[in-house]
PDB file of C-alpha atoms in Angstrom:
ATOM      1  CA  UNK A  25     -66.608 -36.802-155.665  1.00 34.00           C
ATOM      2  CA  UNK A  26     -68.204 -39.805-154.059  1.00 39.00           C
ATOM      3  CA  UNK A  27     -71.091 -39.225-151.645  1.00 53.00           C
ATOM      4  CA  UNK A  28     -68.901 -40.125-148.687  1.00 64.00           C
ATOM      5  CA  UNK A  29     -66.396 -37.610-149.682  1.00 72.00           C
ATOM      6  CA  UNK A  30     -68.999 -35.129-150.130  1.00 75.00           C
ATOM      7  CA  UNK A  31     -70.495 -35.730-146.589  1.00 79.00           C
ATOM      8  CA  UNK A  32     -67.163 -35.862-144.999  1.00 87.00           C
ATOM      9  CA  UNK A  33     -65.824 -32.578-146.537  1.00 95.00           C
ATOM     10  CA  UNK A  34     -69.103 -30.610-145.595  1.00 95.00           C
ATOM     11  CA  UNK A  35     -69.015 -32.070-142.120  1.00 96.00           C
ATOM     12  CA  UNK A  36     -65.347 -31.046-141.485  1.00 97.00           C
ATOM     13  CA  UNK A  37     -65.914 -27.654-142.978  1.00 97.00           C
ATOM     14  CA  UNK A  38     -69.078 -27.233-140.913  1.00 98.00           C
ATOM     15  CA  UNK A  39     -67.398 -28.275-137.660  1.00 98.00           C
ATOM     16  CA  UNK A  40     -64.409 -26.073-138.525  1.00 98.00           C
ATOM     17  CA  UNK A  41     -66.600 -22.887-139.080  1.00 98.00           C
ATOM     18  CA  UNK A  42     -68.442 -23.779-135.813  1.00 98.00           C
ATOM     19  CA  UNK A  43     -65.403 -24.227-133.956  1.00 97.00           C
ATOM     20  CA  UNK A  44     -63.975 -20.973-135.200  1.00 97.00           C
ATOM     21  CA  UNK A  45     -66.903 -18.967-133.709  1.00 96.00           C
ATOM     22  CA  UNK A  46     -69.811 -19.261-136.205  1.00 98.00           C
ATOM     23  CA  UNK A  47     -73.147 -20.530-134.552  1.00 97.00           C
ATOM     24  CA  UNK A  48     -74.684 -23.687-135.632  1.00 97.00           C
ATOM     25  CA  UNK A  49     -76.843 -22.402-138.474  1.00 98.00           C
ATOM     26  CA  UNK A  50     -73.858 -20.167-139.962  1.00 98.00           C
ATOM     27  CA  UNK A  51     -71.599 -23.017-139.913  1.00 98.00           C
ATOM     28  CA  UNK A  52     -73.838 -25.468-141.695  1.00 98.00           C
ATOM     29  CA  UNK A  53     -75.023 -23.004-144.380  1.00 98.00           C
ATOM     30  CA  UNK A  54     -71.480 -21.407-144.515  1.00 98.00           C
ATOM     31  CA  UNK A  55     -70.061 -24.999-145.368  1.00 98.00           C
ATOM     32  CA  UNK A  56     -72.645 -25.558-148.154  1.00 98.00           C
ATOM     33  CA  UNK A  57     -73.468 -22.263-149.613  1.00 96.00           C
ATOM     34  CA  UNK A  58     -70.327 -21.557-151.757  1.00 96.00           C
ATOM     35  CA  UNK A  59     -71.057 -24.756-153.602  1.00 94.00           C
ATOM     36  CA  UNK A  60     -74.619 -23.384-154.439  1.00 95.00           C
ATOM     37  CA  UNK A  61     -73.501 -20.016-155.537  1.00 95.00           C
ATOM     38  CA  UNK A  62     -73.784 -17.954-152.491  1.00 97.00           C
ATOM     39  CA  UNK A  63     -70.627 -16.383-151.008  1.00 97.00           C
ATOM     40  CA  UNK A  64     -69.960 -17.505-147.377  1.00 97.00           C
ATOM     41  CA  UNK A  65     -70.140 -14.030-145.931  1.00 97.00           C
ATOM     42  CA  UNK A  66     -73.668 -13.490-147.151  1.00 98.00           C
ATOM     43  CA  UNK A  67     -74.642 -17.116-146.010  1.00 98.00           C
ATOM     44  CA  UNK A  68     -73.286 -16.334-142.601  1.00 97.00           C
ATOM     45  CA  UNK A  69     -75.169 -13.204-142.138  1.00 98.00           C
ATOM     46  CA  UNK A  70     -78.328 -14.751-143.423  1.00 97.00           C
ATOM     47  CA  UNK A  71     -78.022 -17.539-140.924  1.00 98.00           C
ATOM     48  CA  UNK A  72     -77.332 -15.368-137.713  1.00 97.00           C
ATOM     49  CA  UNK A  73     -80.782 -15.631-136.280  1.00 96.00           C
ATOM     50  CA  UNK A  74     -81.031 -19.249-136.817  1.00 97.00           C
ATOM     51  CA  UNK A  75     -78.569 -20.254-134.163  1.00 96.00           C
ATOM     52  CA  UNK A  76     -79.567 -21.667-130.757  1.00 95.00           C
ATOM     53  CA  UNK A  77     -82.791 -23.006-132.062  1.00 95.00           C
ATOM     54  CA  UNK A  78     -84.156 -19.950-133.963  1.00 95.00           C
ATOM     55  CA  UNK A  79     -82.683 -17.799-131.057  1.00 93.00           C
ATOM     56  CA  UNK A  80     -85.253 -19.436-128.828  1.00 94.00           C
ATOM     57  CA  UNK A  81     -84.117 -23.157-128.227  1.00 93.00           C
ATOM     58  CA  UNK A  82     -86.625 -24.539-130.740  1.00 96.00           C
ATOM     59  CA  UNK A  83     -85.560 -26.248-134.229  1.00 97.00           C
ATOM     60  CA  UNK A  84     -81.905 -26.921-134.016  1.00 98.00           C
ATOM     61  CA  UNK A  85     -79.841 -24.001-135.990  1.00 98.00           C
ATOM     62  CA  UNK A  86     -77.724 -26.816-137.516  1.00 98.00           C
ATOM     63  CA  UNK A  87     -81.089 -28.160-139.064  1.00 98.00           C
ATOM     64  CA  UNK A  88     -82.153 -24.590-140.059  1.00 98.00           C
ATOM     65  CA  UNK A  89     -78.800 -24.169-141.807  1.00 98.00           C
ATOM     66  CA  UNK A  90     -79.236 -27.256-143.766  1.00 98.00           C
ATOM     67  CA  UNK A  91     -82.748 -26.491-144.820  1.00 98.00           C
ATOM     68  CA  UNK A  92     -81.625 -22.928-145.870  1.00 97.00           C
ATOM     69  CA  UNK A  93     -79.091 -24.766-148.144  1.00 98.00           C
ATOM     70  CA  UNK A  94     -81.692 -27.178-149.372  1.00 97.00           C
ATOM     71  CA  UNK A  95     -84.053 -24.166-150.376  1.00 96.00           C
ATOM     72  CA  UNK A  96     -81.093 -22.373-152.126  1.00 95.00           C
ATOM     73  CA  UNK A  97     -80.517 -25.464-154.271  1.00 95.00           C
ATOM     74  CA  UNK A  98     -84.209 -26.003-155.039  1.00 91.00           C
ATOM     75  CA  UNK A  99     -86.335 -23.304-153.947  1.00 85.00           C
ATOM     76  CA  UNK A 100     -88.288 -20.830-155.747  1.00 87.00           C
ATOM     77  CA  UNK A 101     -91.293 -18.450-155.239  1.00 85.00           C
ATOM     78  CA  UNK A 102     -93.911 -16.252-156.603  1.00 86.00           C
ATOM     79  CA  UNK A 103     -96.471 -17.459-159.143  1.00 86.00           C
ATOM     80  CA  UNK A 104     -94.462 -19.778-160.955  1.00 86.00           C
ATOM     81  CA  UNK A 105     -92.651 -21.178-157.807  1.00 90.00           C
ATOM     82  CA  UNK A 106     -95.197 -23.719-156.582  1.00 92.00           C
ATOM     83  CA  UNK A 107     -93.374 -26.790-158.013  1.00 93.00           C
ATOM     84  CA  UNK A 108     -90.115 -25.592-156.556  1.00 93.00           C
ATOM     85  CA  UNK A 109     -91.696 -24.953-153.292  1.00 94.00           C
ATOM     86  CA  UNK A 110     -93.240 -28.341-153.080  1.00 94.00           C
ATOM     87  CA  UNK A 111     -89.806 -30.037-154.041  1.00 93.00           C
ATOM     88  CA  UNK A 112     -88.052 -28.039-151.351  1.00 95.00           C
ATOM     89  CA  UNK A 113     -90.799 -29.106-148.725  1.00 96.00           C
ATOM     90  CA  UNK A 114     -90.130 -32.789-149.670  1.00 95.00           C
ATOM     91  CA  UNK A 115     -86.320 -32.360-149.433  1.00 96.00           C
ATOM     92  CA  UNK A 116     -86.726 -30.697-145.982  1.00 97.00           C
ATOM     93  CA  UNK A 117     -89.016 -33.608-144.867  1.00 98.00           C
ATOM     94  CA  UNK A 118     -86.472 -36.116-146.003  1.00 98.00           C
ATOM     95  CA  UNK A 119     -83.827 -34.213-144.145  1.00 98.00           C
ATOM     96  CA  UNK A 120     -85.686 -34.080-141.010  1.00 98.00           C
ATOM     97  CA  UNK A 121     -86.394 -37.981-141.214  1.00 98.00           C
ATOM     98  CA  UNK A 122     -82.591 -38.722-141.793  1.00 98.00           C
ATOM     99  CA  UNK A 123     -81.553 -36.025-139.006  1.00 98.00           C
ATOM    100  CA  UNK A 124     -84.024 -37.601-136.579  1.00 98.00           C
ATOM    101  CA  UNK A 125     -82.914 -41.004-137.383  1.00 98.00           C
ATOM    102  CA  UNK A 126     -79.386 -40.132-136.520  1.00 98.00           C
ATOM    103  CA  UNK A 127     -79.800 -37.619-133.580  1.00 98.00           C
ATOM    104  CA  UNK A 128     -83.181 -38.615-132.220  1.00 98.00           C
ATOM    105  CA  UNK A 129     -84.991 -35.007-132.424  1.00 98.00           C
ATOM    106  CA  UNK A 130     -84.965 -31.641-134.108  1.00 98.00           C
ATOM    107  CA  UNK A 131     -85.467 -29.408-131.175  1.00 98.00           C
ATOM    108  CA  UNK A 132     -82.364 -27.519-129.907  1.00 97.00           C
ATOM    109  CA  UNK A 133     -83.147 -27.586-126.057  1.00 96.00           C
ATOM    110  CA  UNK A 134     -83.988 -31.383-126.231  1.00 97.00           C
ATOM    111  CA  UNK A 135     -80.977 -32.298-128.243  1.00 98.00           C
ATOM    112  CA  UNK A 136     -78.700 -30.646-125.856  1.00 97.00           C
ATOM    113  CA  UNK A 137     -80.419 -30.908-122.500  1.00 97.00           C
ATOM    114  CA  UNK A 138     -80.910 -27.215-121.964  1.00 97.00           C
ATOM    115  CA  UNK A 139     -82.377 -24.277-123.138  1.00 96.00           C
ATOM    116  CA  UNK A 140     -79.620 -21.906-124.439  1.00 96.00           C
ATOM    117  CA  UNK A 141     -82.024 -18.935-125.164  1.00 94.00           C
ATOM    118  CA  UNK A 142     -82.385 -18.433-121.578  1.00 96.00           C
ATOM    119  CA  UNK A 143     -79.322 -17.028-119.388  1.00 96.00           C
ATOM    120  CA  UNK A 144     -79.470 -20.021-117.137  1.00 97.00           C
ATOM    121  CA  UNK A 145     -79.430 -22.536-120.112  1.00 97.00           C
ATOM    122  CA  UNK A 146     -76.557 -20.647-121.873  1.00 96.00           C
ATOM    123  CA  UNK A 147     -74.585 -20.699-118.850  1.00 97.00           C
ATOM    124  CA  UNK A 148     -75.214 -24.569-118.437  1.00 97.00           C
ATOM    125  CA  UNK A 149     -74.250 -24.997-122.133  1.00 97.00           C
ATOM    126  CA  UNK A 150     -71.059 -23.166-121.900  1.00 96.00           C
ATOM    127  CA  UNK A 151     -70.051 -24.284-118.412  1.00 97.00           C
ATOM    128  CA  UNK A 152     -70.575 -28.171-119.306  1.00 98.00           C
ATOM    129  CA  UNK A 153     -69.437 -27.334-122.911  1.00 97.00           C
ATOM    130  CA  UNK A 154     -72.385 -28.747-124.532  1.00 97.00           C
ATOM    131  CA  UNK A 155     -71.680 -26.544-127.577  1.00 96.00           C
ATOM    132  CA  UNK A 156     -68.360 -28.472-128.032  1.00 95.00           C
ATOM    133  CA  UNK A 157     -69.433 -31.769-127.003  1.00 96.00           C
ATOM    134  CA  UNK A 158     -73.051 -31.923-128.466  1.00 98.00           C
ATOM    135  CA  UNK A 159     -73.545 -29.201-130.947  1.00 97.00           C
ATOM    136  CA  UNK A 160     -70.360 -29.697-133.020  1.00 97.00           C
ATOM    137  CA  UNK A 161     -71.561 -33.198-133.795  1.00 98.00           C
ATOM    138  CA  UNK A 162     -75.017 -31.856-134.790  1.00 98.00           C
ATOM    139  CA  UNK A 163     -73.555 -29.502-137.110  1.00 98.00           C
ATOM    140  CA  UNK A 164     -71.492 -32.146-138.670  1.00 98.00           C
ATOM    141  CA  UNK A 165     -74.321 -34.705-139.051  1.00 98.00           C
ATOM    142  CA  UNK A 166     -76.543 -31.811-140.509  1.00 98.00           C
ATOM    143  CA  UNK A 167     -73.907 -30.682-142.964  1.00 98.00           C
ATOM    144  CA  UNK A 168     -73.148 -34.311-143.985  1.00 97.00           C
ATOM    145  CA  UNK A 169     -76.800 -35.238-144.616  1.00 98.00           C
ATOM    146  CA  UNK A 170     -77.485 -32.089-146.566  1.00 98.00           C
ATOM    147  CA  UNK A 171     -74.405 -32.453-148.522  1.00 97.00           C
ATOM    148  CA  UNK A 172     -75.412 -36.059-149.501  1.00 96.00           C
ATOM    149  CA  UNK A 173     -78.743 -35.036-150.513  1.00 96.00           C
ATOM    150  CA  UNK A 174     -77.328 -32.224-152.569  1.00 96.00           C
ATOM    151  CA  UNK A 175     -74.719 -34.367-154.331  1.00 94.00           C
ATOM    152  CA  UNK A 176     -77.583 -36.731-155.394  1.00 90.00           C
ATOM    153  CA  UNK A 177     -79.430 -33.821-156.959  1.00 80.00           C
ATOM    154  CA  UNK A 178     -76.541 -32.483-158.783  1.00 63.00           C
ATOM    155  CA  UNK A 179     -76.102 -33.314-162.552  1.00 56.00           C
ATOM    156  CA  UNK A 180     -72.425 -34.521-161.939  1.00 49.00           C
ATOM    157  CA  UNK A 181     -73.439 -36.706-159.097  1.00 42.00           C
TER     158      UNK A 181
END
């Protein structure tokens, strides 16, 4: 599969999941995890607290979902995991740079123009359909960038 096809498929699947009621982090990780050996149900459960900017309007949940997928692909821990951790940190940094280049930032409340972790911000986001008009694009972008990065790491890419 070409990088463009990988990006497009991941983006469409993530947006579909988001539109079907998953939060931003769940949608991105849910779209990418099955290709990394993690079942979608477990991925969605893992990512639940990462939505709406780590549940507090901070780092965009779509970004968090992508970083979780990158860690799933390359991470490691424990005494022998130093190289894997460093490689994952570098991948995350590369992802952040690419996402910021396209979307202009990483913070949920800045990207959508309100803080959905507050009742007032959530009301504004829902009333003005910011999740549908802004967040769906953030989800698609995050999934596409992460999918392309993962495809480049794959031995078949």
